[in-house]
XYZ file of C-alpha atoms in Angstrom:
390
model
C -1.307 -3.627 -11.596
C -1.039 -6.898 -13.494
C 2.136 -8.973 -13.077
C 2.778 -10.823 -16.353
C 6.218 -12.247 -15.595
C 8.746 -12.119 -12.763
C 12.266 -13.531 -12.825
C 14.520 -12.362 -9.993
C 17.553 -14.504 -9.067
C 19.035 -15.062 -5.602
C 21.471 -12.185 -6.088
C 18.536 -9.811 -6.589
C 19.135 -9.257 -10.323
C 16.227 -9.779 -12.687
C 13.249 -8.644 -14.724
C 9.540 -8.086 -14.178
C 6.861 -7.463 -16.808
C 3.926 -5.311 -15.643
C 0.758 -3.717 -17.010
C -0.505 -0.618 -15.109
C -4.326 -0.842 -15.020
C -5.328 2.215 -12.985
C -3.962 5.653 -12.079
C -2.636 4.387 -8.720
C -0.470 1.882 -10.628
C 1.356 4.717 -12.404
C 2.364 6.037 -8.965
C 3.686 2.544 -8.095
C 5.622 2.468 -11.419
C 7.133 5.883 -10.593
C 8.353 4.469 -7.280
C 9.736 1.320 -8.942
C 11.749 2.760 -11.853
C 15.124 4.224 -10.881
C 17.938 5.795 -12.877
C 20.233 3.099 -14.266
C 17.394 0.564 -14.711
C 16.571 -0.669 -18.202
C 12.973 -0.437 -19.433
C 11.532 -2.071 -22.548
C 8.195 -0.954 -24.006
C 6.442 -0.075 -27.260
C 6.775 3.502 -28.481
C 6.230 5.765 -31.502
C 9.390 7.014 -33.269
C 9.673 9.561 -36.063
C 11.819 8.036 -38.848
C 13.451 9.907 -41.766
C 13.497 8.012 -45.078
C 15.607 9.130 -48.028
C 14.318 8.320 -51.529
C 16.470 7.480 -54.594
C 16.097 11.055 -55.863
C 17.588 12.456 -52.654
C 14.389 13.865 -51.156
C 13.490 12.785 -47.629
C 10.166 11.868 -46.126
C 9.354 11.297 -42.465
C 6.951 8.774 -41.042
C 5.915 7.681 -37.564
C 6.466 4.011 -36.767
C 5.543 1.883 -33.765
C 8.530 -0.029 -32.442
C 9.762 -1.691 -29.231
C 12.751 -0.049 -27.534
C 14.904 -0.872 -24.519
C 16.474 2.148 -22.858
C 18.830 2.673 -19.936
C 16.927 5.214 -17.829
C 18.695 8.548 -17.219
C 15.806 10.781 -16.144
C 12.269 10.177 -14.846
C 9.319 12.564 -15.020
C 5.860 11.760 -13.638
C 2.915 13.782 -14.975
C 0.256 13.375 -12.271
C -2.457 15.106 -14.332
C -2.088 13.009 -17.504
C -1.014 9.946 -15.471
C 2.000 9.343 -17.723
C 5.524 8.347 -16.711
C 8.183 9.765 -19.079
C 11.504 7.951 -19.075
C 14.434 9.428 -20.984
C 17.532 7.426 -21.801
C 19.797 5.848 -24.403
C 18.783 2.886 -26.571
C 20.732 -0.226 -25.446
C 19.301 -2.903 -27.771
C 19.804 -2.728 -31.537
C 16.731 -1.639 -33.475
C 16.080 -1.107 -37.204
C 14.764 2.430 -36.598
C 16.909 3.650 -33.695
C 20.703 3.519 -33.442
C 22.475 2.115 -30.401
C 23.153 4.894 -27.900
C 20.567 7.250 -29.440
C 18.357 9.128 -26.953
C 14.641 8.389 -26.750
C 11.812 9.173 -24.336
C 9.511 6.274 -23.465
C 6.001 7.149 -22.287
C 4.600 4.553 -19.884
C 0.791 4.772 -19.943
C -2.187 2.891 -18.531
C -2.720 -0.579 -20.069
C 0.665 -0.458 -21.846
C 2.932 -3.395 -20.993
C 6.501 -2.655 -19.927
C 9.493 -4.724 -18.855
C 11.683 -3.449 -16.023
C 15.171 -4.806 -15.391
C 17.236 -3.939 -12.310
C 20.765 -4.938 -11.340
C 19.455 -5.364 -7.807
C 15.856 -5.732 -6.611
C 15.760 -4.781 -2.930
C 12.997 -5.667 -0.445
C 11.281 -2.258 -0.770
C 10.954 -2.617 -4.567
C 9.686 -6.212 -4.296
C 7.172 -5.183 -1.609
C 5.980 -2.376 -3.870
C 5.241 -4.913 -6.654
C 3.429 -7.180 -4.187
C 1.350 -4.267 -2.927
C 0.528 -3.038 -6.460
C -0.371 -6.494 -7.814
C -2.282 -7.894 -4.829
C -5.591 -6.017 -4.551
C -6.123 -7.251 -0.984
C -2.958 -5.335 0.064
C -4.728 -2.036 -0.613
C -8.141 -3.087 0.712
C -8.560 -0.737 3.665
C -12.245 -1.584 4.169
C -14.168 -4.839 4.520
C -17.958 -5.136 4.350
C -20.423 -7.899 5.188
C -23.878 -7.423 3.639
C -26.298 -9.937 5.092
C -29.874 -11.055 5.589
C -31.135 -14.265 7.243
C -29.446 -17.160 5.420
C -27.420 -15.052 2.946
C -24.213 -13.021 3.363
C -21.491 -11.566 1.140
C -18.043 -10.839 2.596
C -16.367 -8.134 0.489
C -13.065 -6.247 0.436
C -13.113 -2.670 -0.833
C -9.937 -1.272 -2.437
C -9.554 2.315 -3.684
C -10.691 1.129 -7.129
C -12.798 -2.018 -6.810
C -14.958 -4.251 -4.651
C -13.918 -7.901 -4.359
C -16.420 -10.512 -3.166
C -14.263 -12.851 -1.121
C -17.018 -15.190 0.086
C -20.724 -15.885 -0.395
C -22.451 -17.698 2.469
C -25.821 -19.374 2.007
C -27.463 -21.428 4.764
C -31.001 -22.797 4.685
C -32.663 -21.603 7.919
C -35.910 -23.377 8.885
C -38.844 -21.065 9.618
C -40.013 -20.409 13.147
C -42.831 -22.839 14.000
C -45.068 -22.788 17.023
C -43.502 -24.928 19.702
C -40.428 -25.697 17.545
C -38.122 -22.673 17.533
C -35.079 -24.900 18.141
C -34.500 -25.797 14.465
C -34.683 -22.106 13.480
C -32.140 -21.121 16.143
C -29.804 -23.990 15.169
C -29.872 -22.867 11.520
C -29.243 -19.257 12.540
C -26.285 -20.222 14.772
C -24.790 -22.272 11.910
C -25.195 -19.274 9.546
C -23.598 -16.820 12.010
C -20.714 -19.255 12.644
C -20.009 -19.531 8.884
C -20.028 -15.730 8.494
C -17.677 -15.309 11.480
C -15.229 -17.921 10.093
C -15.336 -16.184 6.706
C -14.445 -12.824 8.322
C -11.514 -14.444 10.175
C -10.326 -16.114 6.945
C -10.595 -13.193 4.534
C -10.167 -9.978 6.541
C -6.570 -8.947 7.209
C -6.973 -6.753 10.305
C -3.404 -5.421 9.926
C -4.518 -3.636 6.748
C -8.305 -3.281 7.148
C -9.219 -0.250 9.235
C -13.015 -0.629 9.156
C -15.425 -3.592 8.870
C -18.995 -2.651 7.904
C -21.815 -4.993 8.973
C -24.959 -4.159 6.981
C -28.382 -5.800 6.939
C -32.125 -5.115 6.992
C -33.817 -5.418 10.418
C -31.773 -6.617 13.388
C -29.718 -9.338 11.672
C -26.455 -7.314 11.939
C -27.025 -6.613 15.664
C -27.789 -10.273 16.446
C -24.749 -11.431 14.442
C -22.469 -8.856 16.109
C -23.666 -10.025 19.541
C -23.151 -13.721 18.601
C -19.673 -13.078 17.159
C -18.332 -11.327 20.264
C -19.964 -13.848 22.638
C -18.031 -16.539 20.740
C -14.870 -14.407 20.738
C -14.992 -14.112 24.545
C -15.913 -17.788 24.998
C -13.157 -19.084 22.662
C -10.697 -16.240 23.401
C -10.411 -15.120 19.753
C -7.948 -12.262 20.323
C -8.027 -11.120 16.682
C -11.716 -10.162 17.032
C -11.492 -8.827 20.593
C -8.538 -6.540 19.732
C -10.346 -5.142 16.674
C -13.856 -4.707 18.075
C -13.675 -0.932 17.541
C -13.243 -1.419 13.774
C -16.782 -2.834 13.331
C -19.530 -0.476 12.188
C -23.228 -1.456 12.049
C -25.416 0.132 9.348
C -28.699 -0.537 7.544
C -28.975 -2.111 4.090
C -32.014 -3.170 2.070
C -30.809 -6.772 1.541
C -27.893 -9.180 1.828
C -27.074 -9.018 -1.878
C -23.888 -7.403 -3.200
C -25.748 -4.520 -4.926
C -26.840 -3.257 -1.465
C -23.223 -2.301 -0.859
C -23.632 0.782 -3.052
C -26.271 2.343 -0.767
C -24.217 1.348 2.317
C -21.090 3.134 1.057
C -23.085 6.286 0.320
C -24.158 6.635 3.959
C -22.520 9.861 5.290
C -21.376 8.125 8.498
C -19.698 5.341 6.484
C -18.094 7.818 4.069
C -16.582 9.728 6.977
C -15.261 6.538 8.545
C -13.688 5.038 5.412
C -12.437 8.162 3.649
C -8.780 7.583 2.867
C -8.327 5.074 5.675
C -4.664 4.235 4.930
C -3.780 7.909 5.026
C -5.868 8.341 8.187
C -3.660 5.701 9.849
C -0.542 7.599 8.774
C -1.944 10.867 10.154
C -2.640 9.140 13.491
C 0.952 7.851 13.788
C 2.305 11.307 12.931
C 0.060 12.842 15.627
C 1.435 10.320 18.154
C 4.947 11.374 17.136
C 4.215 15.105 17.667
C 2.610 14.356 21.071
C 5.650 12.295 22.073
C 7.963 15.091 20.893
C 6.202 17.490 23.313
C 5.685 15.171 26.289
C 8.643 12.765 26.114
C 11.190 14.247 23.672
C 13.765 11.546 24.495
C 11.439 8.952 22.863
C 10.806 10.827 19.584
C 13.490 11.694 17.042
C 13.698 12.751 13.418
C 16.581 13.134 10.974
C 18.756 10.403 9.488
C 21.608 10.563 12.047
C 19.414 10.183 15.145
C 17.134 7.533 13.627
C 20.103 5.393 12.492
C 21.613 5.550 15.987
C 18.285 4.567 17.550
C 18.018 1.632 15.094
C 21.515 0.443 16.095
C 20.246 0.210 19.690
C 17.093 -1.656 18.508
C 15.086 1.117 20.153
C 12.631 1.897 17.322
C 8.989 0.982 17.938
C 7.580 2.822 14.897
C 9.635 4.063 11.956
C 8.059 6.660 9.643
C 9.786 7.082 6.301
C 8.754 8.935 3.135
C 8.732 7.051 -0.189
C 10.641 10.113 -1.496
C 13.812 8.803 0.169
C 13.714 5.559 -1.848
C 13.708 7.595 -5.076
C 17.092 9.213 -4.366
C 19.627 8.983 -7.220
C 22.439 7.832 -4.932
C 22.229 3.998 -4.959
C 24.219 3.652 -1.721
C 21.882 6.047 0.063
C 18.836 4.026 -1.067
C 20.556 0.845 0.156
C 21.113 2.513 3.527
C 17.383 3.306 3.876
C 16.385 -0.214 2.739
C 18.775 -1.724 5.319
C 17.290 0.553 8.003
C 13.728 -0.642 7.197
C 14.872 -4.299 7.286
C 16.720 -3.817 10.610
C 13.711 -2.149 12.278
C 11.413 -4.977 11.107
C 13.879 -7.647 12.253
C 13.942 -6.012 15.706
C 10.120 -6.250 15.881
C 9.429 -2.595 15.017
C 6.607 -1.285 12.844
C 7.478 0.513 9.576
C 5.135 3.036 7.942
C 6.117 4.111 4.427
C 4.352 7.440 3.818
C 3.217 8.530 0.356
C 4.736 11.925 -0.498
C 1.560 12.601 -2.527
C -0.516 12.797 0.657
C -0.716 15.577 3.231
C 0.811 13.366 5.974
C 3.725 12.553 3.630
C 4.291 16.270 3.013
C 4.408 16.875 6.776
C 6.939 14.061 7.200
C 9.068 15.530 4.378
C 9.271 18.761 6.413
C 10.763 16.603 9.217
C 13.573 15.430 6.838
C 11.372 12.553 5.581
C 12.355 10.198 8.401
C 11.216 10.013 12.039
C 10.857 7.417 14.780
C 8.955 6.737 17.997
C 11.197 4.795 20.407
C 10.452 1.923 22.785
C 12.550 3.464 25.539
C 14.032 6.935 26.153
C 17.463 7.727 24.642
C 18.477 11.068 26.189
C 22.044 10.502 24.922
C 20.796 11.314 21.399
C 19.630 14.730 22.627
C 22.969 15.176 24.407
C 24.911 14.353 21.226
C 22.914 17.060 19.462
C 23.840 19.706 22.063
C 27.495 18.507 21.963
C 27.533 19.021 18.175
C 26.118 22.555 18.605
C 28.679 23.322 21.341
C 31.531 22.066 19.155
C 30.320 24.205 16.246
C 30.126 27.289 18.491
C 33.658 26.639 19.862
C 35.150 26.349 16.379
C 33.372 29.611 15.345
C 34.761 31.514 18.378
C 38.299 30.315 17.537
């Protein structure tokens, strides 16, 4: 997604101008536009013209309309977002208040105005417009003296850094210069990984090279990590994967990504993380039910006690038509983050999101047991049974 213009004031009111560039962006647009927002974009309108003799002709004209959105329909197959609403800005072809359906398509600029931009909507724009936010996989293709540090998003590969170091050849009786050059090269690659790889988002780092360069670099990097106590590397050691490549040039990445082992590891990594959290929730529900709850009432009560370690929430809930309800969910997400909890927003288009929707779309793993929530549930049931018997 390309952000052309953004103007949001302190009160949260404002406008953004965006261009969706890939199919994933249309999904982001669907999650951004809500009923009551105003959207401005180019469209085709059928116009009736009456001649002097009284006969009428119709023609199709391209015009720019601003509508107040009343209904939203997302066609996942055609990747088109259809917005129906009334025209709110005077136009020579369309009367004020007349209904029109705007089709938002790929590479078509649109302007979105909201009375209030909340944190979830602003985060969604940041995520859609910053390619590194969706880069689940990092890769380092290297050979002696040359390395490329890349980030791989669902749609593109970004070269974040190219490292070139002149390494002297091994000479009889003078291996020292060669080893110095190699150490300098490995150090530069390690610093580049620390600078460009966001381990909170990246789930897998591929180290690829011909020969044993990757193994020697991996060994050097973790020796340094232990020596200098680089926690970021030590905590994420399991994310590194060593594979063969024909060279250290960027084009070698293609053969690396086609390796079956790599494909298995990186397939839908964001979703794989969501599945893992959901599995943890189900396990907790069986083993320690007082630390796992789902449903709005229980989760809100747990949030009040600052008990939530991980909040799972479906993006479906932020698309509800009731503005106050959306505000309630946004406030919940902000409160959990402020209390140091982790928030996972699940995509309802993925299997893990569908599973979460079956659990009311909201669930939480708690830091400490809250058996009183279970008790309140049984009290509610008992009260309902008493009122039925009366």
